[in-house]
Amino acid sequence: MSLGRIVKLQALITKPLRRAYSTAPELTQIRHNVKRSDYANLEDKDIAFFESIVGKRYALQEDLQAYNVDFWRSVRGNSQLVLKPGTTQEVSAILKYCNERKLAVCPQGGNTGVVGGAVPVFDEIVLSLTRLDKILHIDEITGIAACETGCILENLDNKARELDLVVPLDLGAKSSCHVGGNVSTNAGGLRVVRYGNLHGSVLGLEVVLANGEILDLMSDFKKDNTGYHLKHLFIGAEGTLGVVTKVSILCAPAPQAQHVAFLGLPNFDAVLKTFKSAKLNLGEILSACEMIDAPTLDASLEHFKLNSPINGFPFYMLLETSGSNGTHDMEKINKFVEIGMERGEIIDGTITGEARKMQEIWKLRELAPMALTKDGYCFYYDLSLPLRDFYSIVEVMQKRIGTLATRVTGFGHLGDSNLHLNVSCPAYTDELHHKIEPFLYEYTHKLKGSVSAEHGIGFIKKNYLKYSKSAEAIAMMRDMKKLLDPKGILNPYKVLN
Amino acid sequence: MSLGRIVKLQALITKPLRRAYSTAPELTQIRHNVKRSDYANLEDKDIAFFESIVGKRYALQEDLQAYNVDFWRSVRGNSQLVLKPGTTQEVSAILKYCNERKLAVCPQGGNTGVVGGAVPVFDEIVLSLTRLDKILHIDEITGIAACETGCILENLDNKARELDLVVPLDLGAKSSCHVGGNVSTNAGGLRVVRYGNLHGSVLGLEVVLANGEILDLMSDFKKDNTGYHLKHLFIGAEGTLGVVTKVSILCAPAPQAQHVAFLGLPNFDAVLKTFKSAKLNLGEILSACEMIDAPTLDASLEHFKLNSPINGFPFYMLLETSGSNGTHDMEKINKFVEIGMERGEIIDGTITGEARKMQEIWKLRELAPMALTKDGYCFYYDLSLPLRDFYSIVEVMQKRIGTLATRVTGFGHLGDSNLHLNVSCPAYTDELHHKIEPFLYEYTHKLKGSVSAEHGIGFIKKNYLKYSKSAEAIAMMRDMKKLLDPKGILNPYKVLN
């Protein structure tokens, strides 16, 4: 039995989101007062050259709003040219030319990022990888799949499922995000607790460097200890060190059964104990471990008129199992829940293996960010924190902010120590903003946490990098950038200041 | 129940090995005709400085053979000074000085590598990390452990097991190899099929650069997307880009039950089908998947007077499961074996959960390399190959070499496409050597395989890097080396030519 993704989040959220942000945002360069660097300006001869490479049809100069504005409508660039190369060689020819001319380039995948990393800030040429969408091969025995960068994650996953495999990455934007974009942002998502991060599962990359050189780091093997492991430099580099054009990734065996447990817990200490028990008792079948606090659940219930199978608890946990034997899995879950209830760590809950019911439960979690936005405006954070401080930071913020906010809530990938902390309010105010920042980042810094667990730095967070990385590390990042892209043409104004 | 490592390989093999290679090997610089680079020569003032840093007691100038010769006695350097710093700051002071003076340094962990990466070639100062052996902390809920670089893998694992966790890495040299050495060589081993490689499980590093700068890339989090993911540059760099001084690693929940199945199969096609079936039917509990051919098993049986529970098959598979419920695991294994036997893919086999019996079975596999050495001399290779060619290369070599060899055999980590191909003979001959190489590397190159799946490049394989990496990739490696170690003081004569 092949199990499809339970919630097609993007399909669910696009409409309300688009309504909420129906007008185009202010230009990023104005809103954030950015100064354009000394890149060359696009001239007619440039366009003629690019047309000779990709063809007139794939050198777009009109209706570029979808490429200039991000999915969350938080940033807006002013690019006058979108190029859609059809081969790695075309990407190479474009970059070689841009590097020689010092024309800035913004690589773009599915444009589903949340930190403004994939849209231009000024007039960078948008290099859309949409046409590089081929699945190259999938080996049904080893589970190793290779595809071009613009392949949509869901398409690769669907193809893998035909061979009883799954792509080891799952996130809300699955139906539109690109595999290359996932790699470039080291996308996390819902199943990291099971399958680990992309540094573990990406086996090879093909990358085009700023000067147009094609770097073949593809591999069809899990093990290859020949020289420096260069591919990792491009995983999570957000298109600033090179343009990923091909990806080889290790798929996992498809689970034969899935179950979801939705649990009500009396306090955060019980949440931690339940997580520990889940690791021990569900061990190898645990595939998601999410925490949701009461104010978050309330927002989902209110704004989306959802029903929760249980109510009235300060904390909820959503656990998912994926295994090769449904009967065994159900026995393990029952035992795990019984132990938790005996100990008073779990008060109430529901367990289901029915697709429809699992979907309903996942909605409670996955619609949370949208629900909070519907309060009016939401300051939304993505932190890694020590588990002992995982929730106390929410309480600290609740106390600090008081009635200025509609809700101060926390939910997230507890299994990965990844908290999404949210402050919703009727409308954006500077007062509230300054009440949160930089306090929250300083607080995170003191706990040696990460100010961006999974979203990346992009444009929006580049001033906060210093809270999670030492001056020496940032200096080395600059050295890498200088080495690989000396003219700085690749995705400028992103990641590094 | 906490399960210890089944076979303490090194304890088993040290004696016969030491006997086999009781005389010191020829100096590497002579045997391989290497030219010393223009590093400074060690002077009295240098020794005085180093003594002022680490103390007289930890600046050794006598009885250095154990530091100059590798575990396999295949290479031998001529270092006159071994330094044993006790803190990161001491490592930093040493490197800063060496960099200024242009004194070459060979970082050394447990000295269990097999490619001559951890011993000097000339008179490099050996930087032994033995004293940096502290376990810093282990979080029983998240499973995240941090230790100093010289911590012995088994010590960290034992400590983790006290908290119902396991280090996600297991290899024969566990009782003497260092965690820092594991990281620096991206060690693979027996459980990659379950836990993936170190790029996935290492969460943070502290590294001292060639100029003495301390780079803090430590993290106690699974997710951290703030800037370039620099730590991966040092994983598998074999001490040539920096000296790893601290490691943070994600441990897995300790299995509550382990089982081993040892199976006899009629042909290699059945081996592949059985692997596929294991992935499907054992899925999440599969923790090792090894293949052993008949000539390899014969060598183990002959030289170590072992008994095999089954005999007379061309191929054997050793599968191990690790799960959270022994009854469930046993049911899954029984079903998997039944399916295989019904299909005629598995002919005979034994399944056990008894520690002693599992140990006996593991010996058949783990003593194989030693057994082949006892034929007299053994050419030993470590390849990643497409599974369709995984065994045909052994057959090709058998045909090519004919009666020149005692045995041409193949065994290895089938689950990771990692073949150990071996050619044993009464004594080393140039004729046999040239019959194997470069043919085998060219063959591997044609299949786009890896000439070093898990052992690394070190000194011994540096001429073969080109068979697995493009000229562009090697050029970029050189750029990285130049950037991070411009004077080339760190582990010279290794990895890159």
mmCIF file of N, CA, C and O in Angstrom, chain B residues 155-182:
data_model
loop_
_atom_site.group_PDB
_atom_site.id
_atom_site.type_symbol
_atom_site.label_atom_id
_atom_site.label_comp_id
_atom_site.label_asym_id
_atom_site.label_seq_id
_atom_site.Cartn_x
_atom_site.Cartn_y
_atom_site.Cartn_z
ATOM 1 N N ASN B 155 33.950 4.260 24.485
ATOM 2 C CA ASN B 155 33.662 4.950 25.751
ATOM 3 C C ASN B 155 32.418 5.828 25.621
ATOM 4 O O ASN B 155 31.574 5.862 26.518
ATOM 5 N N LEU B 156 32.336 6.545 24.517
ATOM 6 C CA LEU B 156 31.155 7.388 24.308
ATOM 7 C C LEU B 156 29.906 6.510 24.192
ATOM 8 O O LEU B 156 28.856 6.810 24.770
ATOM 9 N N ASP B 157 30.038 5.413 23.471
ATOM 10 C CA ASP B 157 28.892 4.519 23.281
ATOM 11 C C ASP B 157 28.444 3.906 24.609
ATOM 12 O O ASP B 157 27.250 3.831 24.895
ATOM 13 N N ASN B 158 29.399 3.488 25.415
ATOM 14 C CA ASN B 158 29.049 2.917 26.722
ATOM 15 C C ASN B 158 28.290 3.923 27.579
ATOM 16 O O ASN B 158 27.301 3.582 28.226
ATOM 17 N N LYS B 159 28.758 5.157 27.569
ATOM 18 C CA LYS B 159 28.112 6.215 28.353
ATOM 19 C C LYS B 159 26.697 6.469 27.804
ATOM 20 O O LYS B 159 25.744 6.658 28.574
ATOM 21 N N ALA B 160 26.581 6.462 26.485
ATOM 22 C CA ALA B 160 25.272 6.684 25.861
ATOM 23 C C ALA B 160 24.306 5.556 26.230
ATOM 24 O O ALA B 160 23.135 5.798 26.530
ATOM 25 N N ARG B 161 24.817 4.334 26.257
ATOM 26 C CA ARG B 161 23.955 3.180 26.565
ATOM 27 C C ARG B 161 23.405 3.247 27.982
ATOM 28 O O ARG B 161 22.319 2.730 28.253
ATOM 29 N N GLU B 162 24.139 3.897 28.883
ATOM 30 C CA GLU B 162 23.606 4.075 30.242
ATOM 31 C C GLU B 162 22.324 4.906 30.220
ATOM 32 O O GLU B 162 21.517 4.843 31.144
ATOM 33 N N LEU B 163 22.161 5.700 29.168
ATOM 34 C CA LEU B 163 20.965 6.545 29.041
ATOM 35 C C LEU B 163 20.017 6.007 27.967
ATOM 36 O O LEU B 163 19.201 6.751 27.425
ATOM 37 N N ASP B 164 20.142 4.713 27.656
ATOM 38 C CA ASP B 164 19.289 4.084 26.639
ATOM 39 C C ASP B 164 19.473 4.695 25.257
ATOM 40 O O ASP B 164 18.516 4.855 24.490
ATOM 41 N N LEU B 165 20.718 5.047 24.967
ATOM 42 C CA LEU B 165 21.034 5.607 23.652
ATOM 43 C C LEU B 165 22.185 4.820 23.041
ATOM 44 O O LEU B 165 22.909 4.116 23.762
ATOM 45 N N VAL B 166 22.369 4.949 21.729
ATOM 46 C CA VAL B 166 23.565 4.376 21.085
ATOM 47 C C VAL B 166 24.176 5.406 20.147
ATOM 48 O O VAL B 166 23.459 6.176 19.511
ATOM 49 N N VAL B 167 25.506 5.399 20.086
ATOM 50 C CA VAL B 167 26.199 6.223 19.095
ATOM 51 C C VAL B 167 25.909 5.593 17.722
ATOM 52 O O VAL B 167 26.008 4.374 17.571
ATOM 53 N N PRO B 168 25.528 6.412 16.742
ATOM 54 C CA PRO B 168 25.071 5.858 15.455
ATOM 55 C C PRO B 168 26.216 5.436 14.540
ATOM 56 O O PRO B 168 26.169 5.680 13.347
ATOM 57 N N LEU B 169 27.221 4.835 15.099
ATOM 58 C CA LEU B 169 28.413 4.456 14.336
ATOM 59 C C LEU B 169 29.018 3.263 15.044
ATOM 60 O O LEU B 169 29.134 3.260 16.271
ATOM 61 N N ASP B 170 29.387 2.258 14.292
ATOM 62 C CA ASP B 170 29.960 1.064 14.894
ATOM 63 C C ASP B 170 30.959 0.476 13.914
ATOM 64 O O ASP B 170 30.647 0.285 12.743
ATOM 65 N N LEU B 171 32.147 0.236 14.403
ATOM 66 C CA LEU B 171 33.143 -0.380 13.524
ATOM 67 C C LEU B 171 34.114 -1.209 14.337
ATOM 68 O O LEU B 171 34.155 -1.093 15.566
ATOM 69 N N GLY B 172 34.845 -2.056 13.651
ATOM 70 C CA GLY B 172 35.718 -3.018 14.301
ATOM 71 C C GLY B 172 36.705 -2.391 15.282
ATOM 72 O O GLY B 172 37.001 -2.966 16.324
ATOM 73 N N ALA B 173 37.184 -1.197 14.945
ATOM 74 C CA ALA B 173 38.216 -0.560 15.770
ATOM 75 C C ALA B 173 37.639 0.241 16.932
ATOM 76 O O ALA B 173 38.353 1.009 17.579
ATOM 77 N N LYS B 174 36.363 0.016 17.215
ATOM 78 C CA LYS B 174 35.636 0.796 18.216
ATOM 79 C C LYS B 174 36.362 0.983 19.554
ATOM 80 O O LYS B 174 36.260 2.040 20.177
ATOM 81 N N SER B 175 37.085 -0.024 19.963
ATOM 82 C CA SER B 175 37.698 0.053 21.292
ATOM 83 C C SER B 175 38.967 0.904 21.308
ATOM 84 O O SER B 175 39.519 1.160 22.371
ATOM 85 N N SER B 176 39.449 1.341 20.142
ATOM 86 C CA SER B 176 40.611 2.226 20.178
ATOM 87 C C SER B 176 40.496 3.459 19.285
ATOM 88 O O SER B 176 41.218 4.426 19.494
ATOM 89 N N CYS B 177 39.578 3.445 18.318
ATOM 90 C CA CYS B 177 39.487 4.631 17.448
ATOM 91 C C CYS B 177 38.879 5.810 18.215
ATOM 92 O O CYS B 177 38.138 5.633 19.164
ATOM 93 N N HIS B 178 39.231 7.021 17.781
ATOM 94 C CA HIS B 178 38.732 8.238 18.426
ATOM 95 C C HIS B 178 37.534 8.781 17.654
ATOM 96 O O HIS B 178 37.492 8.696 16.424
ATOM 97 N N VAL B 179 36.645 9.426 18.386
ATOM 98 C CA VAL B 179 35.489 10.047 17.737
ATOM 99 C C VAL B 179 35.956 11.110 16.736
ATOM 100 O O VAL B 179 35.427 11.208 15.630
ATOM 101 N N GLY B 180 36.976 11.873 17.108
ATOM 102 C CA GLY B 180 37.504 12.891 16.188
ATOM 103 C C GLY B 180 38.073 12.271 14.921
ATOM 104 O O GLY B 180 37.916 12.819 13.829
ATOM 105 N N GLY B 181 38.709 11.130 15.070
ATOM 106 C CA GLY B 181 39.224 10.415 13.902
ATOM 107 C C GLY B 181 38.095 9.888 13.036
ATOM 108 O O GLY B 181 38.156 9.938 11.807
ATOM 109 N N ASN B 182 37.063 9.399 13.688
ATOM 110 C CA ASN B 182 35.877 8.944 12.939
ATOM 111 C C ASN B 182 35.328 10.082 12.084
ATOM 112 O O ASN B 182 34.998 9.896 10.910
#
